[in-house]
Amino acid sequence: MDNQLALLTLFGSILALAFAASRAARVLKFPQGNEQMQKISSSIHHGAMAYLRRQYRILICFFAGMFVILFAMAAFGYLTWFVPFAFITGGFFSGLSGFVGMQIATRANARTAAACQQGLNKGLNVAFSAGSVMGFTVVGLGLLDISIWYLLLRLVFKLPIEDITSTMLTFGMGASSMALFARVGGGIYTKAADVGADLVGKVEAGIPEDDPRNPAVIADNVGDNVGDVAGMGADLYESYVGSILSACALGVIAFNKIESVDRVNAVVIPMVLAAVGVLASVIGSLLVKTGESTKQNVLLGALRRGTNTSAILIAIVAFPLVWFVLGREFIGFYLAILAGLLAGVLIGFFTEYFTSDTYKPTQDLADKSVTGSATMIIGGLSLGMLSTALPILIVVICVMAAYVCSGGFIEATRGLYGIALSAVGMLSTLGITLATDAYGPIADNAGGIAEMAGLDPEVRVRTDALDSLGNTTAATGKGFAIGSAALTALALIASYVEKVQEVGGASVELDMSIMNPTVLCGIFIGACLPFVFAALTMSSVGRAAQSIVIEVRRQFKEIKGLMEGKAEADYETCVDICTRASLREMILPTLLAIVTPVVTGLILGYNGVIGLLAGSTATGFLMAVFMANAGGAWDNAKKYIEGGAHGGKGSEAHKAAVVGDTVGDPFKDTSGPSINILIKLLSMVSIVFAALVVQFHIF
Amino acid sequence: MDNQLALLTLFGSILALAFAASRAARVLKFPQGNEQMQKISSSIHHGAMAYLRRQYRILICFFAGMFVILFAMAAFGYLTWFVPFAFITGGFFSGLSGFVGMQIATRANARTAAACQQGLNKGLNVAFSAGSVMGFTVVGLGLLDISIWYLLLRLVFKLPIEDITSTMLTFGMGASSMALFARVGGGIYTKAADVGADLVGKVEAGIPEDDPRNPAVIADNVGDNVGDVAGMGADLYESYVGSILSACALGVIAFNKIESVDRVNAVVIPMVLAAVGVLASVIGSLLVKTGESTKQNVLLGALRRGTNTSAILIAIVAFPLVWFVLGREFIGFYLAILAGLLAGVLIGFFTEYFTSDTYKPTQDLADKSVTGSATMIIGGLSLGMLSTALPILIVVICVMAAYVCSGGFIEATRGLYGIALSAVGMLSTLGITLATDAYGPIADNAGGIAEMAGLDPEVRVRTDALDSLGNTTAATGKGFAIGSAALTALALIASYVEKVQEVGGASVELDMSIMNPTVLCGIFIGACLPFVFAALTMSSVGRAAQSIVIEVRRQFKEIKGLMEGKAEADYETCVDICTRASLREMILPTLLAIVTPVVTGLILGYNGVIGLLAGSTATGFLMAVFMANAGGAWDNAKKYIEGGAHGGKGSEAHKAAVVGDTVGDPFKDTSGPSINILIKLLSMVSIVFAALVVQFHIF
């Protein structure tokens, strides 16, 4: 039966890609607007493509280097020959997801602006369709990669099932490293351009946002695409694939000793669940429609209808899936899937609660702007830190529920498989949740184009309504990404433990006790990594922004007639500075993530690595939630004030709020989301280098 | 031999208290300055005492309540009858340390100002002598409490040695809860007053710091005493006692199976080491003298001479101590002590490196003020996060070295005892390190008094030189406090594990593996606690500061002639507001620290608690370092700019730096240092409630 089920996954992949293609065709049929809009859109498109080209050039060197290392390790017998190739495909598809998403996003921005000239519903239609292209490309390519490798290894190479899952797991490392590069590089780009443009344009020169006189304005819009679209695409590709692969790997082990079930079934369940999720997401997407009200509630309701329908469909279909494929005595795994689905929704809700200005926390934060920027910063930091408590509790309850329902206290590996399945459950509706998330930056860009092209202010009001809604859905999307990252990272730790036992055999002396000093020291080192990583990425943004500030100031001074609108700014230099700076700055943090677990392993041994992974998962989760929520709340508090509270735009309170927003930018769009990838990349790297560490280590 | 050695501890205690008394007498002989100075000093004294009186009134209720609970638990057989009383003495002596320190500090401030009229050396003499009173009172009372209980239980009640250490360990909980109340309450007080006074005084009204027209100025000075003196005294009392007691408790277990050594010797070694430390600190203190140069290097050299001499003395004397008491085959424990001593010095150095404006990090941070407050904040946050890496590595290396040298890989409990001894080694010179730390707020107060009493500006230059030096030594002191907190917390986790086995016997199923979901969930919850705790304390400061802002604004508006210096401000109302606000706000965070481990234990069981303790120790250490260093760097970057960089006082850069400093205030003086106590209190509470958790738990 398993091959048929695996084929179902392939069909799911094809369905997703076909849906993405149909949506793309639909977007491209819309008119691009007037000549000036086309010109701006084309500048953004070219800037973004130039960035991606250069980024891929660097990444080809990295992937080639890693390929050689993995190849050498395979030659010495530390890896199977499939791993170097699996690594490459993981990286390739992750990169491709970002690329496709960005291609469509940069083509949809002017079209969204043009559609908003005709009405809000049309605008939503274009933007959400473009977001869907991204969402369904990510899941489609993810399932394609998984199902092709699975069928290849099983039907062509006829590998035993445990070798299949363990090989497939390693292509997660390719996806994760690609994702981290894309997130960090894109994140630095977008925030350096944004902060740089704001600091000189808004604060010093006093011109509005997206004003064409600002030389960094195109770079800012390019940044939305390379950071929030391409970076996010690669990121969520990695989350999605990682959760499925770790569940497959644990499925083999969980059903090792159970004779009544073919353990291959446990391997295909997460794949099929994801495929079912595609179908549910397609159905959900078709329900997203709105009228002409620009009220947040109505718009949000339209999107919610789509995501909720998808979630309910999954919850219904997963039941017979588990019942018939695994058998009724294992129906507890269904509850694990449900727990994950529910936890995702709850984390998303609390993320929204803490960051949306319709709720008290962000409104209270806005009040703090009255006493100045210092109290605004303290308020945002403490809001962000406090907001970690509920998501942590939800994850803890989800983990315990998944473990208990799956029978973890009877057989531990089953409990761990249950935790992995809950992560798959949480991400099963990714097609649509990502669509609601990815349409935000498109609407944002559309607003920028409307502004620069001098369209009717009514258009900007409509794009703003879409954009503001995008902030809320992006917060929810981030909640999902963070929650699933924590669950997947836990599943990956379990996979690492299995891998160590597999490659080391009888020589392995596992002692994962907290009282083992190597474990304890590993926890300390791991816990420190997200702090260091956040520090590096934040200061990268600072440095890159500083070079933009200097360039923009130079142009304002040297280009005569720029401020009067008589001369055109030199946009390309800013784009170029951002590109070079972000590509330079993305290397160190990513290398840190790859080198640390290997070095720690060689010194403290695999027990130390297990500690490191646990420490980094816990702190990484906290830092990711803290930074995302603090940043989101500052952003929305500023918007709340701009909406008229505490004196509105231009007031002292607003100035304080702008400081908070500027601090929050790298928090929520650079450091925070990168940490999600970091914690999984650490496990992936550990798994690939497990054999080396088992053989050579000091303690 | 052990009773003689224990008597040595008692002598060490008496030596410390006698030295403290002699220093106090010396301070009181100095003249108090003119009438106005005396009046100001007396206002500060009364404000501080009023605060302490009210705080103690609340704490009596708390301690009485806890006494009843512990008494009931003893009645039901979950604790020995000694525990409720040990709990009370721990709290009493911890509070007394803070009380004595504050008594002398509020008497020394005017005297220091008066002495500075005559010369810098005289000023240092008074301030440092007063700081020494604090330092030696803390270690004296700590050793007194320990040695009296030890002798009482051993000679009078003739308890077996393991019951003695396990009873004594529980009075750590009294000390820790007292310390947490004092640190949190004092920390909120001092920063609420400081932030409130600055926001209206400096920023809105444009009057200088410590200007007598500012109604919050007395509250600000009271705050230095109740926060930086009384709070710190209680805090370090707890660290000191906690490290010794956990080492004693682990000593019993480590030498359980070794026949060649009487394990009582292993219990007294940490006590004697601390007593030797008193002698070394006394000798070191006598070497602190300086000439008339106000150069930081010269002053710092004078203090360094004292602390370094003490450290070297300990390093020498500890060798024969271990050799003769434990025997030459256990000389590895000496290396563990050395590792702790060295780690303390190194963490102190790197703390200084990251926070002093003589080094690059803080100077670079000052540069960021040029582009505004947002980049200043981002810069400080990333500096703080990055600065966690080296201390973590030092602690990790210290832990591994202590464990390996003590023979932990032969017998794990010996390794854990070694880790505990390294914490005692780190804190053995506390007498003098605390003296160099505690004199800072005294010099700060003296400066305030000089300003308010309108003394010769030269006096202020001298007190400022002392104060600025105090910031550096305080940073070093904080490094010690944080480093020892991490090591002690680790030792306490080990003690908890032993306690669980002791009270549970054969029924206990210890599974401390990271792959045990209860442990993992415990780690998540524990890791979250420092975030929540930091959030609560920061927002408390914000709220309390806000009420001060409103009151100061009211007085500026309603009291006619205040700004012209014709009418006097109503200082007392501000003092009263601060007192009430800080006492109200201190309750929730402290209760959280007490309730969480018990509730977690009742649900997740002792394995979950062990995870919680490990998670909170790792994240707590990181947060404490991050917050202390970010805060310190902002403070000194501001001072660096005030020294003339980037346009000096009044420039835009300076305004940005003030924002950074204001954010840093609760970081470094409220939340950061409280977290040190939090992580130990969590363990202490867990130990006391161990029997209850062993009996009742869900998972």
mmCIF file of C-alpha atoms in Angstrom, chain A residues 167-367:
data_model
loop_
_atom_site.group_PDB
_atom_site.id
_atom_site.type_symbol
_atom_site.label_atom_id
_atom_site.label_comp_id
_atom_site.label_asym_id
_atom_site.label_seq_id
_atom_site.Cartn_x
_atom_site.Cartn_y
_atom_site.Cartn_z
ATOM 1 C CA THR A 167 19.171 9.626 3.736
ATOM 2 C CA MET A 168 16.182 11.831 3.093
ATOM 3 C CA LEU A 169 16.622 13.505 6.451
ATOM 4 C CA THR A 170 19.985 14.826 5.330
ATOM 5 C CA PHE A 171 18.576 16.800 2.482
ATOM 6 C CA GLY A 172 17.004 18.874 5.192
ATOM 7 C CA MET A 173 20.486 20.229 5.839
ATOM 8 C CA GLY A 174 20.678 21.550 2.295
ATOM 9 C CA ALA A 175 17.274 23.168 2.651
ATOM 10 C CA SER A 176 18.131 24.617 6.041
ATOM 11 C CA SER A 177 21.443 26.147 5.024
ATOM 12 C CA MET A 178 19.875 27.634 1.924
ATOM 13 C CA ALA A 179 17.030 28.984 4.040
ATOM 14 C CA LEU A 180 19.328 30.497 6.603
ATOM 15 C CA PHE A 181 21.377 32.276 3.945
ATOM 16 C CA ALA A 182 18.223 33.541 2.280
ATOM 17 C CA ARG A 183 16.581 34.663 5.524
ATOM 18 C CA VAL A 184 19.649 36.329 6.955
ATOM 19 C CA GLY A 185 20.778 37.944 3.720
ATOM 20 C CA GLY A 186 17.279 39.004 2.728
ATOM 21 C CA GLY A 187 16.487 40.102 6.269
ATOM 22 C CA ILE A 188 19.564 42.296 6.458
ATOM 23 C CA TYR A 189 18.824 43.743 3.017
ATOM 24 C CA THR A 190 15.241 44.648 3.710
ATOM 25 C CA LYS A 191 15.868 46.212 7.087
ATOM 26 C CA ALA A 192 19.047 48.033 6.129
ATOM 27 C CA ALA A 193 17.184 49.649 3.240
ATOM 28 C CA ASP A 194 14.114 50.344 5.352
ATOM 29 C CA VAL A 195 15.971 51.771 8.353
ATOM 30 C CA GLY A 196 18.378 53.696 6.126
ATOM 31 C CA ALA A 197 15.585 55.167 4.023
ATOM 32 C CA ASP A 198 13.553 56.135 7.080
ATOM 33 C CA LEU A 199 16.404 57.617 9.105
ATOM 34 C CA VAL A 200 17.403 60.112 6.440
ATOM 35 C CA GLY A 201 14.185 60.447 4.475
ATOM 36 C CA LYS A 202 11.496 60.580 7.125
ATOM 37 C CA VAL A 203 13.469 61.800 10.129
ATOM 38 C CA GLU A 204 16.097 64.135 8.669
ATOM 39 C CA ALA A 205 14.665 65.373 5.363
ATOM 40 C CA GLY A 206 11.052 65.159 6.494
ATOM 41 C CA ILE A 207 9.705 63.608 3.287
ATOM 42 C CA PRO A 208 7.015 60.923 3.491
ATOM 43 C CA GLU A 209 7.552 57.203 3.169
ATOM 44 C CA ASP A 210 7.927 55.842 -0.382
ATOM 45 C CA ASP A 211 8.628 59.334 -1.709
ATOM 46 C CA PRO A 212 10.356 59.021 -5.098
ATOM 47 C CA ARG A 213 12.875 61.702 -4.067
ATOM 48 C CA ASN A 214 14.350 59.310 -1.519
ATOM 49 C CA PRO A 215 17.292 57.543 -3.208
ATOM 50 C CA ALA A 216 16.790 54.435 -1.066
ATOM 51 C CA VAL A 217 13.130 54.012 -1.956
ATOM 52 C CA ILE A 218 13.658 51.404 -4.661
ATOM 53 C CA ALA A 219 16.087 49.510 -2.446
ATOM 54 C CA ASP A 220 13.423 49.555 0.260
ATOM 55 C CA ASN A 221 10.884 48.003 -2.084
ATOM 56 C CA VAL A 222 13.414 45.499 -3.406
ATOM 57 C CA GLY A 223 14.060 44.590 0.214
ATOM 58 C CA ASP A 224 10.411 43.671 0.787
ATOM 59 C CA ASN A 225 10.779 41.150 -1.987
ATOM 60 C CA VAL A 226 14.161 39.616 -1.218
ATOM 61 C CA GLY A 227 13.519 39.529 2.523
ATOM 62 C CA ASP A 228 9.834 39.046 3.110
ATOM 63 C CA VAL A 229 9.187 37.002 -0.037
ATOM 64 C CA ALA A 230 12.300 35.125 -1.188
ATOM 65 C CA GLY A 231 13.670 34.757 2.343
ATOM 66 C CA MET A 232 10.360 33.615 3.736
ATOM 67 C CA GLY A 233 9.821 31.173 0.882
ATOM 68 C CA ALA A 234 13.125 29.440 1.505
ATOM 69 C CA ASP A 235 12.460 29.527 5.235
ATOM 70 C CA LEU A 236 9.049 27.884 5.124
ATOM 71 C CA TYR A 237 10.172 25.375 2.522
ATOM 72 C CA GLU A 238 12.722 24.284 5.097
ATOM 73 C CA SER A 239 10.211 24.163 7.971
ATOM 74 C CA TYR A 240 7.755 22.175 5.911
ATOM 75 C CA VAL A 241 10.219 19.646 4.579
ATOM 76 C CA GLY A 242 12.032 19.383 7.918
ATOM 77 C CA SER A 243 8.865 18.541 9.829
ATOM 78 C CA ILE A 244 7.811 15.855 7.341
ATOM 79 C CA LEU A 245 11.256 14.274 7.112
ATOM 80 C CA SER A 246 11.823 14.119 10.848
ATOM 81 C CA ALA A 247 8.405 12.512 11.298
ATOM 82 C CA CYS A 248 9.221 9.926 8.600
ATOM 83 C CA ALA A 249 12.540 9.128 10.271
ATOM 84 C CA LEU A 250 10.921 8.672 13.685
ATOM 85 C CA GLY A 251 8.096 6.614 12.181
ATOM 86 C CA VAL A 252 10.532 3.865 11.230
ATOM 87 C CA ILE A 253 11.828 3.610 14.766
ATOM 88 C CA ALA A 254 8.498 3.942 16.523
ATOM 89 C CA PHE A 255 7.065 0.945 14.687
ATOM 90 C CA ASN A 256 10.209 -1.112 14.827
ATOM 91 C CA LYS A 257 8.919 -3.523 17.407
ATOM 92 C CA ILE A 258 5.266 -3.582 16.424
ATOM 93 C CA GLU A 259 4.429 -6.457 14.133
ATOM 94 C CA SER A 260 0.814 -5.657 13.374
ATOM 95 C CA VAL A 261 1.735 -2.562 11.341
ATOM 96 C CA ASP A 262 4.104 -2.331 8.419
ATOM 97 C CA ARG A 263 6.413 0.438 9.573
ATOM 98 C CA VAL A 264 6.573 1.771 6.043
ATOM 99 C CA ASN A 265 3.038 2.973 6.677
ATOM 100 C CA ALA A 266 4.312 5.086 9.567
ATOM 101 C CA VAL A 267 6.797 6.631 7.149
ATOM 102 C CA VAL A 268 4.250 7.579 4.520
ATOM 103 C CA ILE A 269 1.626 8.945 6.940
ATOM 104 C CA PRO A 270 3.296 12.355 7.363
ATOM 105 C CA MET A 271 3.795 12.579 3.603
ATOM 106 C CA VAL A 272 0.172 11.754 2.879
ATOM 107 C CA LEU A 273 -1.023 14.088 5.594
ATOM 108 C CA ALA A 274 0.881 16.879 3.871
ATOM 109 C CA ALA A 275 -0.633 15.902 0.532
ATOM 110 C CA VAL A 276 -4.118 16.002 2.036
ATOM 111 C CA GLY A 277 -3.197 19.411 3.399
ATOM 112 C CA VAL A 278 -2.608 20.613 -0.157
ATOM 113 C CA LEU A 279 -6.103 19.654 -1.157
ATOM 114 C CA ALA A 280 -7.566 21.307 1.939
ATOM 115 C CA SER A 281 -5.566 24.455 1.260
ATOM 116 C CA VAL A 282 -6.718 24.619 -2.356
ATOM 117 C CA ILE A 283 -10.336 24.395 -1.240
ATOM 118 C CA GLY A 284 -9.730 27.011 1.440
ATOM 119 C CA SER A 285 -8.042 29.369 -1.018
ATOM 120 C CA LEU A 286 -11.005 29.303 -3.328
ATOM 121 C CA LEU A 287 -13.167 30.691 -0.514
ATOM 122 C CA VAL A 288 -11.159 33.888 -0.023
ATOM 123 C CA LYS A 289 -13.267 36.751 -1.367
ATOM 124 C CA THR A 290 -14.289 40.093 0.038
ATOM 125 C CA GLY A 291 -16.650 42.965 -0.609
ATOM 126 C CA GLU A 292 -15.695 46.633 -0.824
ATOM 127 C CA SER A 293 -15.428 47.372 2.884
ATOM 128 C CA THR A 294 -11.927 48.404 3.953
ATOM 129 C CA LYS A 295 -12.700 47.375 7.516
ATOM 130 C CA GLN A 296 -10.056 45.082 8.951
ATOM 131 C CA ASN A 297 -12.657 42.735 10.380
ATOM 132 C CA VAL A 298 -14.291 42.080 7.031
ATOM 133 C CA LEU A 299 -10.995 41.544 5.243
ATOM 134 C CA LEU A 300 -9.645 39.399 8.039
ATOM 135 C CA GLY A 301 -12.882 37.417 8.019
ATOM 136 C CA ALA A 302 -12.380 36.654 4.333
ATOM 137 C CA LEU A 303 -8.914 35.264 4.948
ATOM 138 C CA ARG A 304 -9.958 33.450 8.112
ATOM 139 C CA ARG A 305 -12.740 31.682 6.255
ATOM 140 C CA GLY A 306 -10.090 30.200 3.985
ATOM 141 C CA THR A 307 -7.618 29.130 6.651
ATOM 142 C CA ASN A 308 -10.239 27.814 9.059
ATOM 143 C CA THR A 309 -11.948 25.745 6.390
ATOM 144 C CA SER A 310 -8.613 24.189 5.490
ATOM 145 C CA ALA A 311 -7.813 23.398 9.112
ATOM 146 C CA ILE A 312 -11.210 21.792 9.685
ATOM 147 C CA LEU A 313 -10.888 19.706 6.523
ATOM 148 C CA ILE A 314 -7.523 18.389 7.684
ATOM 149 C CA ALA A 315 -8.916 17.592 11.107
ATOM 150 C CA ILE A 316 -11.662 15.540 9.476
ATOM 151 C CA VAL A 317 -9.582 13.704 6.888
ATOM 152 C CA ALA A 318 -6.680 12.866 9.218
ATOM 153 C CA PHE A 319 -8.976 10.636 11.269
ATOM 154 C CA PRO A 320 -9.686 7.941 8.624
ATOM 155 C CA LEU A 321 -6.104 8.306 7.425
ATOM 156 C CA VAL A 322 -4.649 7.235 10.765
ATOM 157 C CA TRP A 323 -7.437 4.725 11.359
ATOM 158 C CA PHE A 324 -6.985 2.829 8.103
ATOM 159 C CA VAL A 325 -3.243 3.194 7.520
ATOM 160 C CA LEU A 326 -1.955 2.585 11.046
ATOM 161 C CA GLY A 327 -4.947 0.798 12.552
ATOM 162 C CA ARG A 328 -7.511 1.768 15.145
ATOM 163 C CA GLU A 329 -5.318 0.935 18.121
ATOM 164 C CA PHE A 330 -3.032 3.762 17.037
ATOM 165 C CA ILE A 331 -5.740 6.387 16.743
ATOM 166 C CA GLY A 332 -3.872 8.286 19.489
ATOM 167 C CA PHE A 333 -1.604 9.610 16.750
ATOM 168 C CA TYR A 334 -4.626 11.365 15.328
ATOM 169 C CA LEU A 335 -4.947 13.239 18.594
ATOM 170 C CA ALA A 336 -1.268 14.209 18.302
ATOM 171 C CA ILE A 337 -1.959 15.665 14.858
ATOM 172 C CA LEU A 338 -4.972 17.511 16.237
ATOM 173 C CA ALA A 339 -2.886 18.846 19.125
ATOM 174 C CA GLY A 340 -0.403 20.285 16.658
ATOM 175 C CA LEU A 341 -3.101 21.826 14.509
ATOM 176 C CA LEU A 342 -4.741 23.389 17.538
ATOM 177 C CA ALA A 343 -1.465 24.582 19.014
ATOM 178 C CA GLY A 344 -0.646 26.325 15.749
ATOM 179 C CA VAL A 345 -3.983 28.125 15.770
ATOM 180 C CA LEU A 346 -3.581 29.111 19.434
ATOM 181 C CA ILE A 347 -0.017 30.378 19.050
ATOM 182 C CA GLY A 348 -1.175 32.318 16.021
ATOM 183 C CA PHE A 349 -4.016 33.813 18.042
ATOM 184 C CA PHE A 350 -1.777 34.889 20.929
ATOM 185 C CA THR A 351 0.763 36.307 18.521
ATOM 186 C CA GLU A 352 -2.026 38.405 17.126
ATOM 187 C CA TYR A 353 -3.244 39.298 20.612
ATOM 188 C CA PHE A 354 0.154 40.637 21.612
ATOM 189 C CA THR A 355 0.898 42.466 18.384
ATOM 190 C CA SER A 356 -2.370 43.774 16.971
ATOM 191 C CA ASP A 357 -3.525 47.246 17.910
ATOM 192 C CA THR A 358 -7.066 46.011 18.362
ATOM 193 C CA TYR A 359 -5.976 44.447 21.655
ATOM 194 C CA LYS A 360 -4.801 45.906 24.930
ATOM 195 C CA PRO A 361 -1.071 45.057 24.969
ATOM 196 C CA THR A 362 -0.232 47.081 21.860
ATOM 197 C CA GLN A 363 -2.588 49.880 22.854
ATOM 198 C CA ASP A 364 -0.888 50.068 26.253
ATOM 199 C CA LEU A 365 2.453 50.114 24.493
ATOM 200 C CA ALA A 366 1.257 53.058 22.406
ATOM 201 C CA ASP A 367 0.447 54.890 25.661
#
